[in-house]
Tab-separated table of C-alpha atoms in Angstrom:
chain	number	residue	atom	x	y	z
Q	1327	UNK	CA	12.179	-49.550	125.475
Q	1328	UNK	CA	12.409	-47.457	122.319
Q	1329	UNK	CA	11.835	-43.739	122.502
Q	1330	UNK	CA	11.486	-41.068	119.836
Q	1331	UNK	CA	10.762	-37.343	119.766
Q	1332	UNK	CA	8.182	-35.463	117.746
Q	1333	UNK	CA	9.329	-32.779	115.323
Q	1334	UNK	CA	5.972	-31.025	115.094
Q	1335	UNK	CA	5.084	-27.779	116.840
Q	1336	UNK	CA	3.699	-29.120	120.110
Q	1337	UNK	CA	1.101	-26.354	120.174
Q	1338	UNK	CA	-0.312	-27.855	116.958
Q	1339	UNK	CA	-2.268	-30.537	118.768
Q	1340	UNK	CA	-3.582	-32.354	115.684
Q	1341	UNK	CA	-0.190	-32.590	113.974
Q	1342	UNK	CA	1.501	-33.726	117.176
Q	1343	UNK	CA	-1.129	-36.348	117.996
Q	1344	UNK	CA	-1.096	-37.648	114.412
Q	1345	UNK	CA	2.677	-38.068	114.552
Q	1346	UNK	CA	2.591	-39.764	117.961
Q	1347	UNK	CA	-0.014	-42.207	116.663
Q	1348	UNK	CA	2.260	-43.037	113.712
Q	1349	UNK	CA	5.086	-43.613	116.180
Q	1350	UNK	CA	2.821	-45.847	118.290
Q	1351	UNK	CA	1.948	-47.927	115.222
Q	1352	UNK	CA	5.679	-48.312	114.474
Q	1353	UNK	CA	6.270	-49.687	117.985
Q	1354	UNK	CA	7.415	-46.606	119.885
Q	1355	UNK	CA	7.212	-47.130	123.654
Q	1356	UNK	CA	7.840	-43.573	124.931
Q	1357	UNK	CA	7.623	-40.226	123.144
Q	1358	UNK	CA	9.262	-36.904	124.008
Q	1359	UNK	CA	7.824	-33.560	122.999
Q	1360	UNK	CA	9.420	-30.111	123.067
Q	1361	UNK	CA	7.840	-27.622	125.470
Q	1362	UNK	CA	9.387	-24.245	124.605
Q	1363	UNK	CA	6.485	-22.014	125.667
Q	1364	UNK	CA	3.124	-21.803	127.417
Q	1365	UNK	CA	1.112	-22.694	124.323
Q	1366	UNK	CA	3.035	-25.973	124.078
Q	1367	UNK	CA	2.554	-26.666	127.782
Q	1368	UNK	CA	-1.190	-25.967	127.449
Q	1369	UNK	CA	-1.443	-28.410	124.524
Q	1370	UNK	CA	-0.150	-31.271	126.671
Q	1371	UNK	CA	-3.499	-31.783	128.381
Q	1372	UNK	CA	-5.193	-32.685	125.093
Q	1373	UNK	CA	-2.222	-34.567	123.644
Q	1374	UNK	CA	-1.840	-37.033	126.536
Q	1375	UNK	CA	-5.571	-37.706	126.482
Q	1376	UNK	CA	-5.473	-38.682	122.804
Q	1377	UNK	CA	-2.459	-41.031	122.720
Q	1378	UNK	CA	-1.651	-44.377	124.328
Q	1379	UNK	CA	2.059	-44.122	125.172
Q	1380	UNK	CA	3.848	-42.133	127.906
Q	1381	UNK	CA	4.634	-38.542	126.946
Q	1382	UNK	CA	7.824	-36.893	128.232
Q	1383	UNK	CA	8.126	-33.094	128.336
Q	1384	UNK	CA	11.458	-31.640	127.212
Q	1385	UNK	CA	12.076	-28.491	129.273
Q	1386	UNK	CA	14.890	-25.952	129.214
Q	1387	UNK	CA	15.365	-22.996	131.574
Q	1388	UNK	CA	11.743	-22.215	132.551
Q	1389	UNK	CA	10.701	-24.064	135.704
Q	1390	UNK	CA	7.121	-22.837	135.310
Q	1391	UNK	CA	6.788	-24.799	132.061
Q	1392	UNK	CA	7.953	-27.948	133.858
Q	1393	UNK	CA	5.344	-27.514	136.575
Q	1394	UNK	CA	2.639	-26.755	134.019
Q	1395	UNK	CA	3.604	-29.849	131.999
Q	1396	UNK	CA	3.322	-32.010	135.116
Q	1397	UNK	CA	-0.070	-30.535	135.984
Q	1398	UNK	CA	-1.271	-31.254	132.448
Q	1399	UNK	CA	-0.430	-34.952	132.672
Q	1400	UNK	CA	3.020	-35.786	131.294
Q	1401	UNK	CA	4.573	-39.060	132.398
Q	1402	UNK	CA	8.040	-37.613	132.910
Q	1403	UNK	CA	10.377	-34.657	132.425
Q	1404	UNK	CA	13.686	-34.206	130.657
Q	1405	UNK	CA	15.604	-31.305	132.180
Q	1406	UNK	CA	19.050	-30.175	133.222
Q	1407	UNK	CA	18.659	-29.021	136.830
Q	1408	UNK	CA	21.687	-26.807	136.361
Q	1409	UNK	CA	20.040	-24.616	133.731
Q	1410	UNK	CA	16.748	-24.201	135.567
Q	1411	UNK	CA	18.170	-21.523	137.826
Q	1412	UNK	CA	18.118	-21.285	141.601
Q	1413	UNK	CA	17.783	-24.290	143.887
Q	1414	UNK	CA	14.364	-23.009	144.948
Q	1415	UNK	CA	13.128	-23.319	141.348
Q	1416	UNK	CA	14.445	-26.854	141.027
Q	1417	UNK	CA	12.836	-27.640	144.366
Q	1418	UNK	CA	9.450	-26.541	143.019
Q	1419	UNK	CA	9.812	-28.906	140.066
Q	1420	UNK	CA	10.857	-31.740	142.368
Q	1421	UNK	CA	7.870	-31.125	144.630
Q	1422	UNK	CA	5.497	-31.310	141.657
Q	1423	UNK	CA	7.221	-34.436	140.287
Q	1424	UNK	CA	6.995	-36.139	143.662
Q	1425	UNK	CA	3.320	-35.245	143.971
Q	1426	UNK	CA	2.558	-36.747	140.544
Q	1427	UNK	CA	4.991	-39.654	141.042
Q	1428	UNK	CA	6.869	-39.102	137.772
Q	1429	UNK	CA	10.584	-39.431	136.975
Q	1430	UNK	CA	13.022	-36.792	135.804
Q	1431	UNK	CA	15.595	-37.537	133.123
Q	1432	UNK	CA	18.812	-35.599	133.402
Q	1433	UNK	CA	19.867	-35.004	129.821
Q	1434	UNK	CA	23.534	-34.064	129.422
Q	1435	UNK	CA	24.690	-33.089	125.936
Q	1436	UNK	CA	28.242	-32.515	124.721
Q	1437	UNK	CA	27.156	-29.227	123.181
Q	1438	UNK	CA	25.845	-27.694	126.394
Q	1439	UNK	CA	28.321	-28.509	129.167
Q	1440	UNK	CA	28.995	-26.024	131.968
Q	1441	UNK	CA	31.871	-23.624	131.354
Q	1442	UNK	CA	33.857	-24.652	134.428
Q	1443	UNK	CA	33.716	-28.317	133.411
Q	1444	UNK	CA	34.828	-27.493	129.866
Q	1445	UNK	CA	37.675	-25.398	131.290
Q	1446	UNK	CA	38.708	-28.300	133.521
Q	1447	UNK	CA	38.822	-30.942	130.777
Q	1448	UNK	CA	39.528	-28.705	127.788
Q	1449	UNK	CA	36.841	-30.436	125.718
Q	1450	UNK	CA	33.531	-32.256	125.951
Q	1451	UNK	CA	35.222	-35.517	126.913
Q	1452	UNK	CA	33.523	-38.600	128.316
Q	1453	UNK	CA	34.787	-37.662	131.776
Q	1454	UNK	CA	33.340	-34.150	131.373
Q	1455	UNK	CA	29.934	-35.553	130.435
Q	1456	UNK	CA	29.936	-37.823	133.475
Q	1457	UNK	CA	30.969	-35.054	135.865
Q	1458	UNK	CA	28.186	-32.818	134.560
Q	1459	UNK	CA	25.603	-35.584	134.953
Q	1460	UNK	CA	26.691	-36.398	138.497
Q	1461	UNK	CA	26.498	-32.721	139.395
Q	1462	UNK	CA	22.879	-32.624	138.256
Q	1463	UNK	CA	22.138	-35.905	140.034
Q	1464	UNK	CA	23.536	-34.410	143.234
Q	1465	UNK	CA	21.144	-31.450	142.983
Q	1466	UNK	CA	18.131	-33.774	142.853
Q	1467	UNK	CA	19.423	-36.158	145.522
Q	1468	UNK	CA	19.968	-33.285	147.949
Q	1469	UNK	CA	16.271	-32.490	147.485
Q	1470	UNK	CA	15.376	-36.092	148.335
Q	1471	UNK	CA	14.469	-37.018	144.762
Q	1472	UNK	CA	15.650	-40.352	143.362
Q	1473	UNK	CA	13.299	-41.173	140.455
Q	1474	UNK	CA	16.082	-40.261	138.075
Q	1475	UNK	CA	17.085	-41.361	134.586
Q	1476	UNK	CA	20.318	-40.216	132.956
Q	1477	UNK	CA	21.460	-39.653	129.380
Q	1478	UNK	CA	24.952	-38.647	128.245
Q	1479	UNK	CA	24.813	-37.837	124.569
Q	1480	UNK	CA	27.595	-36.882	122.213
Q	1481	UNK	CA	27.838	-36.942	118.430
Q	1482	UNK	CA	31.155	-38.826	118.555
Q	1483	UNK	CA	30.381	-42.524	118.982
Q	1484	UNK	CA	33.528	-43.524	120.902
Q	1485	UNK	CA	33.191	-40.587	123.311
Q	1486	UNK	CA	29.537	-41.370	123.891
Q	1487	UNK	CA	30.152	-45.073	124.559
Q	1488	UNK	CA	33.017	-44.296	126.940
Q	1489	UNK	CA	30.851	-41.868	128.935
Q	1490	UNK	CA	28.090	-44.453	129.410
Q	1491	UNK	CA	30.595	-47.098	130.479
Q	1492	UNK	CA	32.036	-44.769	133.111
Q	1493	UNK	CA	28.717	-43.709	134.587
Q	1494	UNK	CA	27.354	-47.281	134.548
Q	1495	UNK	CA	30.085	-48.114	137.082
Q	1496	UNK	CA	29.178	-45.156	139.278
Q	1497	UNK	CA	25.368	-45.153	139.568
Q	1498	UNK	CA	22.430	-47.541	139.547
Q	1499	UNK	CA	20.010	-45.151	137.863
Q	1500	UNK	CA	18.405	-46.187	134.558
Q	1501	UNK	CA	20.374	-44.999	131.533
Q	1502	UNK	CA	18.816	-43.626	128.353
Q	1503	UNK	CA	21.126	-44.362	125.413
Q	1504	UNK	CA	21.621	-42.336	122.278
Q	1505	UNK	CA	24.171	-40.811	119.939
Q	1506	UNK	CA	23.020	-37.229	119.488
Q	1507	UNK	CA	23.135	-35.337	116.190
Q	1508	UNK	CA	23.931	-38.642	114.502
Q	1509	UNK	CA	22.992	-37.288	111.067
Q	1510	UNK	CA	20.809	-38.319	108.160
Q	1511	UNK	CA	19.397	-41.808	107.718
Q	1512	UNK	CA	22.449	-43.794	106.607
Q	1513	UNK	CA	25.089	-42.141	108.801
Q	1514	UNK	CA	22.714	-41.859	111.762
Q	1515	UNK	CA	21.703	-45.498	111.530
Q	1516	UNK	CA	25.318	-46.670	111.449
Q	1517	UNK	CA	26.458	-44.451	114.333
Q	1518	UNK	CA	23.452	-45.325	116.490
Q	1519	UNK	CA	23.703	-49.052	115.777
Q	1520	UNK	CA	27.369	-49.154	116.763
Q	1521	UNK	CA	27.057	-46.878	119.799
Q	1522	UNK	CA	23.773	-48.139	121.229
Q	1523	UNK	CA	24.298	-51.746	120.172
Q	1524	UNK	CA	27.732	-52.100	121.736
Q	1525	UNK	CA	26.476	-50.751	125.068
Q	1526	UNK	CA	23.396	-52.978	125.082
Q	1527	UNK	CA	25.574	-56.036	124.464
Q	1528	UNK	CA	27.521	-55.080	127.601
Q	1529	UNK	CA	24.306	-54.925	129.612
Q	1530	UNK	CA	24.298	-51.118	129.740
Q	1531	UNK	CA	21.125	-49.188	128.956
Q	1532	UNK	CA	17.411	-49.197	129.723
Q	1533	UNK	CA	15.835	-46.971	127.070
Q	1534	UNK	CA	17.153	-45.944	123.656
Q	1535	UNK	CA	16.561	-43.202	121.118
Q	1536	UNK	CA	17.996	-43.302	117.614
Q	1537	UNK	CA	18.514	-39.696	116.512
Q	1538	UNK	CA	17.989	-39.227	112.775
Q	1539	UNK	CA	17.548	-36.157	110.619
Q	1540	UNK	CA	14.514	-37.835	109.081
Q	1541	UNK	CA	10.991	-38.967	109.835
Q	1542	UNK	CA	10.834	-39.940	113.558
Q	1543	UNK	CA	9.082	-43.175	112.574
Q	1544	UNK	CA	12.368	-44.294	111.033
Q	1545	UNK	CA	14.046	-43.739	114.416
Q	1546	UNK	CA	11.667	-46.261	115.946
Q	1547	UNK	CA	12.134	-48.777	113.132
Q	1548	UNK	CA	15.926	-48.604	113.440
Q	1549	UNK	CA	15.686	-48.759	117.233
Q	1550	UNK	CA	13.607	-51.935	117.105
Q	1551	UNK	CA	16.076	-53.514	114.675
Q	1552	UNK	CA	18.979	-52.672	117.005
Q	1553	UNK	CA	17.146	-54.395	119.872
Q	1554	UNK	CA	16.353	-57.371	117.638
Q	1555	UNK	CA	19.986	-57.687	116.533
Q	1556	UNK	CA	21.248	-57.859	120.129
Q	1557	UNK	CA	18.543	-60.300	121.222
Q	1558	UNK	CA	16.383	-57.906	123.239
Q	1559	UNK	CA	13.317	-57.839	120.980
Q	1560	UNK	CA	11.508	-60.616	119.165
Q	1561	UNK	CA	8.101	-59.148	118.328
Q	1562	UNK	CA	7.038	-58.875	114.694
Q	1563	UNK	CA	8.499	-60.272	111.508
Q	1564	UNK	CA	12.233	-60.381	110.901
Q	1565	UNK	CA	12.954	-60.446	107.189
Q	1566	UNK	CA	16.332	-61.890	106.239
Q	1567	UNK	CA	17.370	-61.561	102.606
Q	1568	UNK	CA	20.514	-62.250	100.601
Q	1569	UNK	CA	22.552	-59.388	99.095
Q	1570	UNK	CA	22.212	-60.954	95.595
Q	1571	UNK	CA	25.019	-62.142	93.348
Q	1572	UNK	CA	25.611	-63.215	89.772
Q	1573	UNK	CA	23.459	-66.316	90.294
Q	1574	UNK	CA	20.356	-64.266	91.103
Q	1575	UNK	CA	17.776	-64.530	88.325
Q	1576	UNK	CA	14.763	-62.805	89.900
Q	1577	UNK	CA	14.051	-59.198	90.922
Q	1578	UNK	CA	15.114	-59.880	94.482
Q	1579	UNK	CA	15.472	-56.282	95.683
Q	1580	UNK	CA	11.916	-55.488	94.589
Q	1581	UNK	CA	10.548	-58.737	96.034
Q	1582	UNK	CA	12.327	-58.298	99.367
Q	1583	UNK	CA	10.953	-54.765	99.706
Q	1584	UNK	CA	7.430	-55.939	98.870
Q	1585	UNK	CA	7.638	-58.623	101.547
Q	1586	UNK	CA	9.105	-56.220	104.080
Q	1587	UNK	CA	6.304	-53.693	103.489
Q	1588	UNK	CA	3.585	-56.364	103.581
Q	1589	UNK	CA	4.594	-57.809	106.970
Q	1590	UNK	CA	5.286	-54.495	108.723
Q	1591	UNK	CA	2.117	-54.570	110.835
Q	1592	UNK	CA	2.371	-58.198	112.017
Q	1593	UNK	CA	3.126	-58.508	115.735
Q	1594	UNK	CA	3.649	-62.256	116.055
Q	1595	UNK	CA	7.332	-63.307	116.170
Q	1596	UNK	CA	8.267	-64.753	112.799
Q	1597	UNK	CA	11.441	-65.110	110.714
Q	1598	UNK	CA	10.988	-64.876	106.966
Q	1599	UNK	CA	13.758	-65.532	104.414
Q	1600	UNK	CA	13.852	-63.998	100.953
Q	1601	UNK	CA	16.559	-65.670	98.853
Q	1602	UNK	CA	17.453	-65.111	95.225
Q	1603	UNK	CA	19.000	-68.462	94.397
Q	1604	UNK	CA	17.203	-71.783	94.114
Q	1605	UNK	CA	20.527	-73.603	94.587
Q	1606	UNK	CA	21.601	-72.237	97.986
Q	1607	UNK	CA	18.327	-70.631	99.021
Q	1608	UNK	CA	16.769	-73.630	100.805
Q	1609	UNK	CA	19.904	-74.205	102.866
Q	1610	UNK	CA	20.356	-70.525	103.688
Q	1611	UNK	CA	16.703	-70.254	104.722
Q	1612	UNK	CA	16.605	-73.370	106.884
Q	1613	UNK	CA	16.630	-71.354	110.117
Q	1614	UNK	CA	13.653	-69.256	109.020
Q	1615	UNK	CA	10.042	-70.154	109.760
Q	1616	UNK	CA	9.003	-69.395	106.186
Q	1617	UNK	CA	10.803	-68.303	103.072
Q	1618	UNK	CA	11.107	-68.054	99.335
Q	1619	UNK	CA	13.938	-68.893	96.948
Q	1620	UNK	CA	13.854	-67.817	93.331
Q	1621	UNK	CA	15.073	-69.349	90.082
Q	1622	UNK	CA	14.510	-68.778	86.359
Q	1623	UNK	CA	10.982	-67.398	86.292
Q	1624	UNK	CA	9.925	-69.657	89.145
Q	1625	UNK	CA	10.448	-70.078	92.854
Q	1626	UNK	CA	10.133	-72.233	95.927
Q	1627	UNK	CA	8.039	-71.650	99.052
Q	1628	UNK	CA	9.855	-72.974	102.104
Q	1629	UNK	CA	8.759	-73.848	105.626
Q	1630	UNK	CA	11.446	-74.608	108.195
Q	1631	UNK	CA	13.872	-75.144	105.316
Q	1632	UNK	CA	11.631	-77.684	103.546
Q	1633	UNK	CA	10.063	-77.056	100.136
Q	1634	UNK	CA	6.274	-76.993	100.438
Q	1635	UNK	CA	5.278	-75.310	97.141
Q	1636	UNK	CA	6.615	-74.451	93.688
Q	1637	UNK	CA	5.200	-71.320	92.071
Q	1638	UNK	CA	5.806	-68.884	89.219
Q	1639	UNK	CA	8.069	-65.907	89.937
Q	1640	UNK	CA	5.127	-63.513	89.740
Q	1641	UNK	CA	3.317	-65.487	92.458
Q	1642	UNK	CA	6.205	-65.667	94.931
Q	1643	UNK	CA	5.139	-62.779	97.176
Q	1644	UNK	CA	1.418	-63.597	97.196
Q	1645	UNK	CA	2.131	-67.277	97.909
Q	1646	UNK	CA	4.485	-66.370	100.749
Q	1647	UNK	CA	1.899	-64.026	102.266
Q	1648	UNK	CA	-0.694	-66.820	102.086
Q	1649	UNK	CA	1.613	-69.073	104.101
Q	1650	UNK	CA	2.285	-66.265	106.592
Q	1651	UNK	CA	-1.471	-65.838	107.081
Q	1652	UNK	CA	-1.807	-69.590	107.734
Q	1653	UNK	CA	1.095	-69.467	110.174
């Protein structure tokens, strides 16, 4: 499942609900919201009532906020038991979580490891991340709580991947994958695709979050494409398009973007090819359900690699969309 996190002030109910609905429309399965204070915790009751996907409360330090979030209807918590305080405080959270039958995600981050663990390893290594996570797991297990998810996030891809590989051999708990602080759209997409994708191809991971310094909707779109690329998601339209070359004689970049935007809301599995060359296009698009291949001011409409229509260049997109509607 693909998760994202809102970047609105949670206490601003309208803004938060509007953003969650945009995330829902993009295909988000789970959403996390920050709960830094009582006003945010109070807003949860209205937020969960107005959206259709599970809402996870992100809590740091204040156990009362965690309990309040649970009472107001969240579907899960993200905490670090070690920074909540005394065992009695953690126990109160566990009691509330048990009563409401919701899971707790232990979120370990390379930037917030315990001092003694950092002293032991000298850095936020993969082994340090795992030791911190297992320490938090132990706290919950001693309280008889086992509805646990774990995340081990670092901004260095290799360190992050290594940490998940280690812990996957040690526990059976669901793992939430992500490369934290991955950066702006291009860098964040590359880092997340390599880190998350490589783990998924090894059978490691149950939920994912692509962290981008950008619109959260883009996190969901990239997340879905990562799942599609590793064969774990086939809903919606996959647009394949050529990178163009000296043979291209149509405005392929513009056409490909138009097609991509037009099919964004379609849920039925479909592969659409957008090719810029009438010579190689039909062959390159033969594995697609539908496609187009352009030439000098004209183009071909393809179905399963076979030419079914010839149209003018200006009619390529509209003709393709007609065939998609029929399909």
